[in-house]
Amino acid sequence: MTTYCVTGGAGFIGSHLCERLLGQGHRVVCIDNFNDVYDYRIKMNNVLKSTHTTEPFLRSDKLSDLQKLPGIVNDSRYKLVVADIRDLAAMDAVFASEQIEVVIHLAAMAGVRPSIEDPMLYEEVNVKGTMHILEAMRKHGVRKWLCASSSSVYGNQKKLPFSEQDPVDRMISPYAATKNSCEVMGHTYHHLFGIDTVMLRFFTVYGERQRPDLAIHKFLRMLENGEELTLYGDGSSRRDYTHIDDIIQGLLGALQYIENEERVYEIVNLGTHHTVTLIELVQTLERHAGHAANIRWLPDQPGDVDQTYADISKARRLFGYDPTTDFEEGIARFVTWYRGERKW
C-alpha cells in the first residue's frame, strides 16, 4: 500500500483519481480548499462518490458542511485535508504528519478567460502554490510527483500535432503562462533536489463529474433548459477532447512509470490524437440530448487557441498509454450522467 497525496483531490479529475487509487488498495491524502469557483457542494458530492460514501449533502452552510465532511467519510485509507496550497504552513503540516510517498499535484486555478481577468490570482495559486508543494516535498523527503500541466502551453503554433519537443515560448493567456512556469520550476527542483517528475499536459478533459463551468457541461445545461448558446468564432476551432477514463489511465500509467524509474524529468501529452470542431461538439450534444441548439455567434475571445491536437507517441512509449473512449460514446455517457446527477 502506497500513500499518495492528491492536491485538488475533490475536483473533477482528482476525485476520479482518488477513487481509483483507493480501489487499488492504496491510501490517499486529499488536499482541497473547496473554493467558490463553483458550488462547493459539487466537490463534496465528488468526495462522497470517490470514497463510496452514500450520505447525501444538500445543506447550505459551507463551514458547517466542511467541518462535518471528514467525519462522515469514515475510511482509514482516505484523509481529507481542507486547506489552500497558498498556505505554506498548512502544506508543511500535512507533509510533516503524513507518510506521503508520491504527490499528484492537480490543484490549480483553471480556465483561460478568467485568467485574463485576474492574472495575479492565477500566479498566486498556480505558481506560488506549486512552489509550496515542491518546498514541502523537498523538506520532508518526498521525491516523486506528477504535476498537471495543460495543452494551453502550446499557444497558437501551426505545427500539428503538438509534440513535447515543440518550443513553448508563445503562450497567449496568463493561465498557460502559469502552467509553463510550473514545468520550468519542476525541472529546477528535479535538477537541484532529485525530485523525479512527470509533467502531464492534459488536452480538454471531459466526462462524468466535469466542472459546471466547462464548455460541454455548460452547453448541455443550456440545451436542457432551452437557453441560447453563445459560441465564439465561426465554429471551426478544434479541440482534442479527452475522456476522463483515458486521463485516469494515463495518470495511473505515469504513476507506475515514475515509481519504477530514477532521476527522471519528463513532459508528456495526454490526449487522443483526434480533434473535434466546436460545431461538431454542439451537433453531437444535440443528437444525444434530443434538443436543437439556439446559437448566438460572437467574435473570437482573447486567449483562446485555434486548435489543440496531441501527439501521444511519447505517452505510448513510456507507459503504454492507449485512449479508448470514442468522442460519440463519451458524450452519450456524459448526457446520461448529467441527467442522473442534475440535482447537483
mmCIF file of N, CA, C and O in Angstrom, residues 45-110:
data_model
loop_
_atom_site.group_PDB
_atom_site.id
_atom_site.type_symbol
_atom_site.label_atom_id
_atom_site.label_comp_id
_atom_site.label_asym_id
_atom_site.label_seq_id
_atom_site.Cartn_x
_atom_site.Cartn_y
_atom_site.Cartn_z
ATOM 1 N N ASN A 45 -19.918 16.292 -3.040
ATOM 2 C CA ASN A 45 -20.503 15.100 -3.653
ATOM 3 C C ASN A 45 -19.428 14.255 -4.334
ATOM 4 O O ASN A 45 -19.472 13.019 -4.283
ATOM 5 N N ASN A 46 -18.435 14.902 -4.962
ATOM 6 C CA ASN A 46 -17.323 14.159 -5.565
ATOM 7 C C ASN A 46 -16.586 13.330 -4.522
ATOM 8 O O ASN A 46 -16.192 12.183 -4.789
ATOM 9 N N VAL A 47 -16.359 13.912 -3.338
ATOM 10 C CA VAL A 47 -15.679 13.181 -2.268
ATOM 11 C C VAL A 47 -16.487 11.955 -1.867
ATOM 12 O O VAL A 47 -15.948 10.849 -1.691
ATOM 13 N N LEU A 48 -17.788 12.132 -1.714
ATOM 14 C CA LEU A 48 -18.640 11.010 -1.333
ATOM 15 C C LEU A 48 -18.612 9.923 -2.409
ATOM 16 O O LEU A 48 -18.558 8.730 -2.095
ATOM 17 N N LYS A 49 -18.638 10.326 -3.673
ATOM 18 C CA LYS A 49 -18.594 9.355 -4.763
ATOM 19 C C LYS A 49 -17.255 8.621 -4.788
ATOM 20 O O LYS A 49 -17.197 7.404 -4.960
ATOM 21 N N SER A 50 -16.156 9.370 -4.632
ATOM 22 C CA SER A 50 -14.835 8.754 -4.757
ATOM 23 C C SER A 50 -14.524 7.817 -3.603
ATOM 24 O O SER A 50 -13.706 6.907 -3.742
ATOM 25 N N THR A 51 -15.168 8.023 -2.458
ATOM 26 C CA THR A 51 -14.940 7.145 -1.304
ATOM 27 C C THR A 51 -16.080 6.148 -1.106
ATOM 28 O O THR A 51 -16.100 5.412 -0.131
ATOM 29 N N HIS A 52 -17.051 6.156 -2.040
ATOM 30 C CA HIS A 52 -18.216 5.261 -1.978
ATOM 31 C C HIS A 52 -18.989 5.448 -0.682
ATOM 32 O O HIS A 52 -19.461 4.477 -0.070
ATOM 33 N N THR A 53 -19.108 6.703 -0.269
ATOM 34 C CA THR A 53 -19.929 7.065 0.885
ATOM 35 C C THR A 53 -21.277 7.536 0.359
ATOM 36 O O THR A 53 -21.348 8.298 -0.603
ATOM 37 N N THR A 54 -22.348 7.088 0.985
ATOM 38 C CA THR A 54 -23.672 7.281 0.375
ATOM 39 C C THR A 54 -24.466 8.436 0.947
ATOM 40 O O THR A 54 -25.440 8.867 0.350
ATOM 41 N N GLU A 55 -24.105 9.000 2.100
ATOM 42 C CA GLU A 55 -24.932 10.067 2.682
ATOM 43 C C GLU A 55 -24.918 11.303 1.788
ATOM 44 O O GLU A 55 -23.855 11.819 1.433
ATOM 45 N N PRO A 56 -26.085 11.816 1.411
ATOM 46 C CA PRO A 56 -26.126 12.978 0.527
ATOM 47 C C PRO A 56 -25.871 14.281 1.268
ATOM 48 O O PRO A 56 -26.043 14.353 2.479
ATOM 49 N N PHE A 57 -25.484 15.307 0.504
ATOM 50 C CA PHE A 57 -25.270 16.633 1.064
ATOM 51 C C PHE A 57 -26.143 17.638 0.332
ATOM 52 O O PHE A 57 -25.946 17.899 -0.842
ATOM 53 N N LEU A 58 -27.097 18.175 1.030
ATOM 54 C CA LEU A 58 -27.928 19.246 0.472
ATOM 55 C C LEU A 58 -28.153 20.296 1.545
ATOM 56 O O LEU A 58 -29.274 20.725 1.806
ATOM 57 N N ARG A 59 -27.085 20.694 2.205
ATOM 58 C CA ARG A 59 -27.174 21.702 3.252
ATOM 59 C C ARG A 59 -26.792 23.057 2.672
ATOM 60 O O ARG A 59 -26.550 23.199 1.483
ATOM 61 N N SER A 60 -26.694 24.063 3.506
ATOM 62 C CA SER A 60 -26.462 25.404 2.967
ATOM 63 C C SER A 60 -25.346 26.168 3.652
ATOM 64 O O SER A 60 -24.964 27.226 3.196
ATOM 65 N N ASP A 61 -24.804 25.663 4.750
ATOM 66 C CA ASP A 61 -23.756 26.372 5.462
ATOM 67 C C ASP A 61 -22.408 25.720 5.156
ATOM 68 O O ASP A 61 -22.139 24.598 5.585
ATOM 69 N N LYS A 62 -21.567 26.432 4.426
ATOM 70 C CA LYS A 62 -20.324 25.849 3.936
ATOM 71 C C LYS A 62 -19.412 25.407 5.071
ATOM 72 O O LYS A 62 -18.897 24.281 5.066
ATOM 73 N N LEU A 63 -19.187 26.276 6.044
ATOM 74 C CA LEU A 63 -18.272 25.947 7.138
ATOM 75 C C LEU A 63 -18.742 24.713 7.881
ATOM 76 O O LEU A 63 -17.962 23.798 8.160
ATOM 77 N N SER A 64 -20.022 24.666 8.203
ATOM 78 C CA SER A 64 -20.569 23.510 8.907
ATOM 79 C C SER A 64 -20.423 22.234 8.093
ATOM 80 O O SER A 64 -20.026 21.183 8.603
ATOM 81 N N ASP A 65 -20.744 22.319 6.794
ATOM 82 C CA ASP A 65 -20.634 21.154 5.925
ATOM 83 C C ASP A 65 -19.209 20.617 5.886
ATOM 84 O O ASP A 65 -18.978 19.416 6.014
ATOM 85 N N LEU A 66 -18.246 21.514 5.692
ATOM 86 C CA LEU A 66 -16.860 21.077 5.549
ATOM 87 C C LEU A 66 -16.305 20.521 6.858
ATOM 88 O O LEU A 66 -15.461 19.620 6.846
ATOM 89 N N GLN A 67 -16.764 21.049 7.983
ATOM 90 C CA GLN A 67 -16.318 20.517 9.271
ATOM 91 C C GLN A 67 -16.840 19.110 9.509
ATOM 92 O O GLN A 67 -16.164 18.280 10.122
ATOM 93 N N LYS A 68 -18.034 18.824 9.000
ATOM 94 C CA LYS A 68 -18.634 17.507 9.207
ATOM 95 C C LYS A 68 -18.153 16.473 8.198
ATOM 96 O O LYS A 68 -18.185 15.264 8.468
ATOM 97 N N LEU A 69 -17.711 16.932 7.036
ATOM 98 C CA LEU A 69 -17.397 16.017 5.949
ATOM 99 C C LEU A 69 -16.345 14.969 6.318
ATOM 100 O O LEU A 69 -16.552 13.775 6.054
ATOM 101 N N PRO A 70 -15.201 15.325 6.937
ATOM 102 C CA PRO A 70 -14.214 14.289 7.250
ATOM 103 C C PRO A 70 -14.766 13.207 8.176
ATOM 104 O O PRO A 70 -14.376 12.043 8.081
ATOM 105 N N GLY A 71 -15.672 13.570 9.068
ATOM 106 C CA GLY A 71 -16.244 12.577 9.964
ATOM 107 C C GLY A 71 -17.205 11.631 9.283
ATOM 108 O O GLY A 71 -17.366 10.476 9.692
ATOM 109 N N ILE A 72 -17.862 12.103 8.237
ATOM 110 C CA ILE A 72 -18.814 11.261 7.515
ATOM 111 C C ILE A 72 -18.079 10.319 6.564
ATOM 112 O O ILE A 72 -18.481 9.172 6.367
ATOM 113 N N VAL A 73 -16.983 10.797 5.975
ATOM 114 C CA VAL A 73 -16.162 9.932 5.125
ATOM 115 C C VAL A 73 -15.265 9.117 6.049
ATOM 116 O O VAL A 73 -14.146 9.501 6.364
ATOM 117 N N ASN A 74 -15.783 7.999 6.487
ATOM 118 C CA ASN A 74 -15.128 7.221 7.545
ATOM 119 C C ASN A 74 -14.315 6.082 6.934
ATOM 120 O O ASN A 74 -14.731 4.927 6.906
ATOM 121 N N ASP A 75 -13.159 6.415 6.404
ATOM 122 C CA ASP A 75 -12.287 5.440 5.754
ATOM 123 C C ASP A 75 -10.861 5.699 6.225
ATOM 124 O O ASP A 75 -10.315 6.787 6.018
ATOM 125 N N SER A 76 -10.273 4.708 6.862
ATOM 126 C CA SER A 76 -8.922 4.890 7.414
ATOM 127 C C SER A 76 -7.879 5.104 6.321
ATOM 128 O O SER A 76 -6.789 5.616 6.591
ATOM 129 N N ARG A 77 -8.214 4.760 5.090
ATOM 130 C CA ARG A 77 -7.252 4.915 3.986
ATOM 131 C C ARG A 77 -7.438 6.221 3.222
ATOM 132 O O ARG A 77 -6.738 6.461 2.242
ATOM 133 N N TYR A 78 -8.377 7.047 3.678
ATOM 134 C CA TYR A 78 -8.633 8.315 2.991
ATOM 135 C C TYR A 78 -8.669 9.440 4.015
ATOM 136 O O TYR A 78 -9.464 9.414 4.952
ATOM 137 N N LYS A 79 -7.777 10.401 3.843
ATOM 138 C CA LYS A 79 -7.774 11.564 4.725
ATOM 139 C C LYS A 79 -8.052 12.804 3.912
ATOM 140 O O LYS A 79 -7.354 13.086 2.925
ATOM 141 N N LEU A 80 -9.063 13.562 4.319
ATOM 142 C CA LEU A 80 -9.413 14.811 3.652
ATOM 143 C C LEU A 80 -8.842 15.977 4.433
ATOM 144 O O LEU A 80 -9.109 16.129 5.627
ATOM 145 N N VAL A 81 -8.044 16.792 3.750
ATOM 146 C CA VAL A 81 -7.459 17.982 4.357
ATOM 147 C C VAL A 81 -8.041 19.195 3.627
ATOM 148 O O VAL A 81 -7.789 19.391 2.435
ATOM 149 N N VAL A 82 -8.837 19.995 4.347
ATOM 150 C CA VAL A 82 -9.392 21.206 3.760
ATOM 151 C C VAL A 82 -8.376 22.321 3.985
ATOM 152 O O VAL A 82 -8.250 22.870 5.084
ATOM 153 N N ALA A 83 -7.619 22.626 2.956
ATOM 154 C CA ALA A 83 -6.533 23.606 3.061
ATOM 155 C C ALA A 83 -6.218 24.159 1.689
ATOM 156 O O ALA A 83 -6.555 23.566 0.664
ATOM 157 N N ASP A 84 -5.535 25.294 1.685
ATOM 158 C CA ASP A 84 -5.199 26.013 0.465
ATOM 159 C C ASP A 84 -3.708 25.858 0.201
ATOM 160 O O ASP A 84 -2.885 26.063 1.109
ATOM 161 N N ILE A 85 -3.335 25.509 -1.027
ATOM 162 C CA ILE A 85 -1.920 25.325 -1.332
ATOM 163 C C ILE A 85 -1.140 26.631 -1.232
ATOM 164 O O ILE A 85 0.098 26.611 -1.201
ATOM 165 N N ARG A 86 -1.812 27.761 -1.158
ATOM 166 C CA ARG A 86 -1.118 29.036 -0.948
ATOM 167 C C ARG A 86 -0.649 29.195 0.493
ATOM 168 O O ARG A 86 0.134 30.104 0.794
ATOM 169 N N ASP A 87 -1.112 28.330 1.389
ATOM 170 C CA ASP A 87 -0.752 28.381 2.809
ATOM 171 C C ASP A 87 0.430 27.442 3.034
ATOM 172 O O ASP A 87 0.261 26.229 3.217
ATOM 173 N N LEU A 88 1.642 27.982 3.029
ATOM 174 C CA LEU A 88 2.842 27.159 3.150
ATOM 175 C C LEU A 88 2.881 26.410 4.474
ATOM 176 O O LEU A 88 3.270 25.234 4.520
ATOM 177 N N ALA A 89 2.474 27.053 5.568
ATOM 178 C CA ALA A 89 2.487 26.399 6.873
ATOM 179 C C ALA A 89 1.543 25.195 6.893
ATOM 180 O O ALA A 89 1.864 24.143 7.460
ATOM 181 N N ALA A 90 0.382 25.353 6.252
ATOM 182 C CA ALA A 90 -0.566 24.246 6.199
ATOM 183 C C ALA A 90 -0.011 23.081 5.393
ATOM 184 O O ALA A 90 -0.168 21.906 5.767
ATOM 185 N N MET A 91 0.643 23.384 4.269
ATOM 186 C CA MET A 91 1.229 22.318 3.466
ATOM 187 C C MET A 91 2.350 21.614 4.232
ATOM 188 O O MET A 91 2.463 20.386 4.211
ATOM 189 N N ASP A 92 3.166 22.391 4.920
ATOM 190 C CA ASP A 92 4.236 21.797 5.717
ATOM 191 C C ASP A 92 3.667 20.871 6.794
ATOM 192 O O ASP A 92 4.201 19.779 7.038
ATOM 193 N N ALA A 93 2.574 21.284 7.419
ATOM 194 C CA ALA A 93 1.956 20.473 8.476
ATOM 195 C C ALA A 93 1.440 19.152 7.913
ATOM 196 O O ALA A 93 1.571 18.092 8.556
ATOM 197 N N VAL A 94 0.847 19.183 6.714
ATOM 198 C CA VAL A 94 0.344 17.941 6.108
ATOM 199 C C VAL A 94 1.499 16.983 5.846
ATOM 200 O O VAL A 94 1.440 15.794 6.209
ATOM 201 N N PHE A 95 2.551 17.474 5.242
ATOM 202 C CA PHE A 95 3.670 16.603 4.903
ATOM 203 C C PHE A 95 4.428 16.139 6.142
ATOM 204 O O PHE A 95 5.037 15.064 6.135
ATOM 205 N N ALA A 96 4.392 16.927 7.212
ATOM 206 C CA ALA A 96 5.051 16.522 8.453
ATOM 207 C C ALA A 96 4.279 15.415 9.172
ATOM 208 O O ALA A 96 4.878 14.577 9.854
ATOM 209 N N SER A 97 2.964 15.399 9.013
ATOM 210 C CA SER A 97 2.137 14.455 9.771
ATOM 211 C C SER A 97 1.782 13.194 9.005
ATOM 212 O O SER A 97 1.336 12.209 9.600
ATOM 213 N N GLU A 98 1.968 13.191 7.698
ATOM 214 C CA GLU A 98 1.604 12.043 6.873
ATOM 215 C C GLU A 98 2.849 11.454 6.211
ATOM 216 O O GLU A 98 3.760 12.183 5.841
ATOM 217 N N GLN A 99 2.854 10.154 6.065
ATOM 218 C CA GLN A 99 3.976 9.473 5.413
ATOM 219 C C GLN A 99 3.737 9.406 3.900
ATOM 220 O O GLN A 99 3.557 8.349 3.309
ATOM 221 N N ILE A 100 3.740 10.581 3.280
ATOM 222 C CA ILE A 100 3.445 10.670 1.854
ATOM 223 C C ILE A 100 4.633 10.158 1.037
ATOM 224 O O ILE A 100 5.780 10.511 1.298
ATOM 225 N N GLU A 101 4.331 9.331 0.050
ATOM 226 C CA GLU A 101 5.381 8.752 -0.791
ATOM 227 C C GLU A 101 5.406 9.349 -2.194
ATOM 228 O O GLU A 101 6.478 9.464 -2.800
ATOM 229 N N VAL A 102 4.243 9.693 -2.728
ATOM 230 C CA VAL A 102 4.139 10.246 -4.077
ATOM 231 C C VAL A 102 3.076 11.343 -4.057
ATOM 232 O O VAL A 102 2.047 11.211 -3.396
ATOM 233 N N VAL A 103 3.327 12.419 -4.805
ATOM 234 C CA VAL A 103 2.368 13.517 -4.910
ATOM 235 C C VAL A 103 1.824 13.576 -6.338
ATOM 236 O O VAL A 103 2.596 13.480 -7.301
ATOM 237 N N ILE A 104 0.510 13.729 -6.444
ATOM 238 C CA ILE A 104 -0.123 14.042 -7.732
ATOM 239 C C ILE A 104 -0.734 15.428 -7.564
ATOM 240 O O ILE A 104 -1.731 15.600 -6.860
ATOM 241 N N HIS A 105 -0.129 16.414 -8.190
ATOM 242 C CA HIS A 105 -0.498 17.808 -7.975
ATOM 243 C C HIS A 105 -1.438 18.272 -9.080
ATOM 244 O O HIS A 105 -1.017 18.582 -10.201
ATOM 245 N N LEU A 106 -2.738 18.324 -8.740
ATOM 246 C CA LEU A 106 -3.771 18.737 -9.688
ATOM 247 C C LEU A 106 -4.388 20.082 -9.336
ATOM 248 O O LEU A 106 -5.073 20.679 -10.166
ATOM 249 N N ALA A 107 -4.183 20.556 -8.099
ATOM 250 C CA ALA A 107 -4.820 21.798 -7.655
ATOM 251 C C ALA A 107 -4.317 22.981 -8.469
ATOM 252 O O ALA A 107 -3.116 23.145 -8.678
ATOM 253 N N ALA A 108 -5.247 23.799 -8.920
ATOM 254 C CA ALA A 108 -4.881 24.991 -9.711
ATOM 255 C C ALA A 108 -6.125 25.826 -9.948
ATOM 256 O O ALA A 108 -7.255 25.335 -9.854
ATOM 257 N N MET A 109 -5.898 27.102 -10.269
ATOM 258 C CA MET A 109 -6.939 27.918 -10.869
ATOM 259 C C MET A 109 -6.928 27.608 -12.358
ATOM 260 O O MET A 109 -5.910 27.769 -13.031
ATOM 261 N N ALA A 110 -8.060 27.133 -12.874
ATOM 262 C CA ALA A 110 -8.133 26.708 -14.267
ATOM 263 C C ALA A 110 -8.938 27.709 -15.087
ATOM 264 O O ALA A 110 -9.698 28.510 -14.546
#
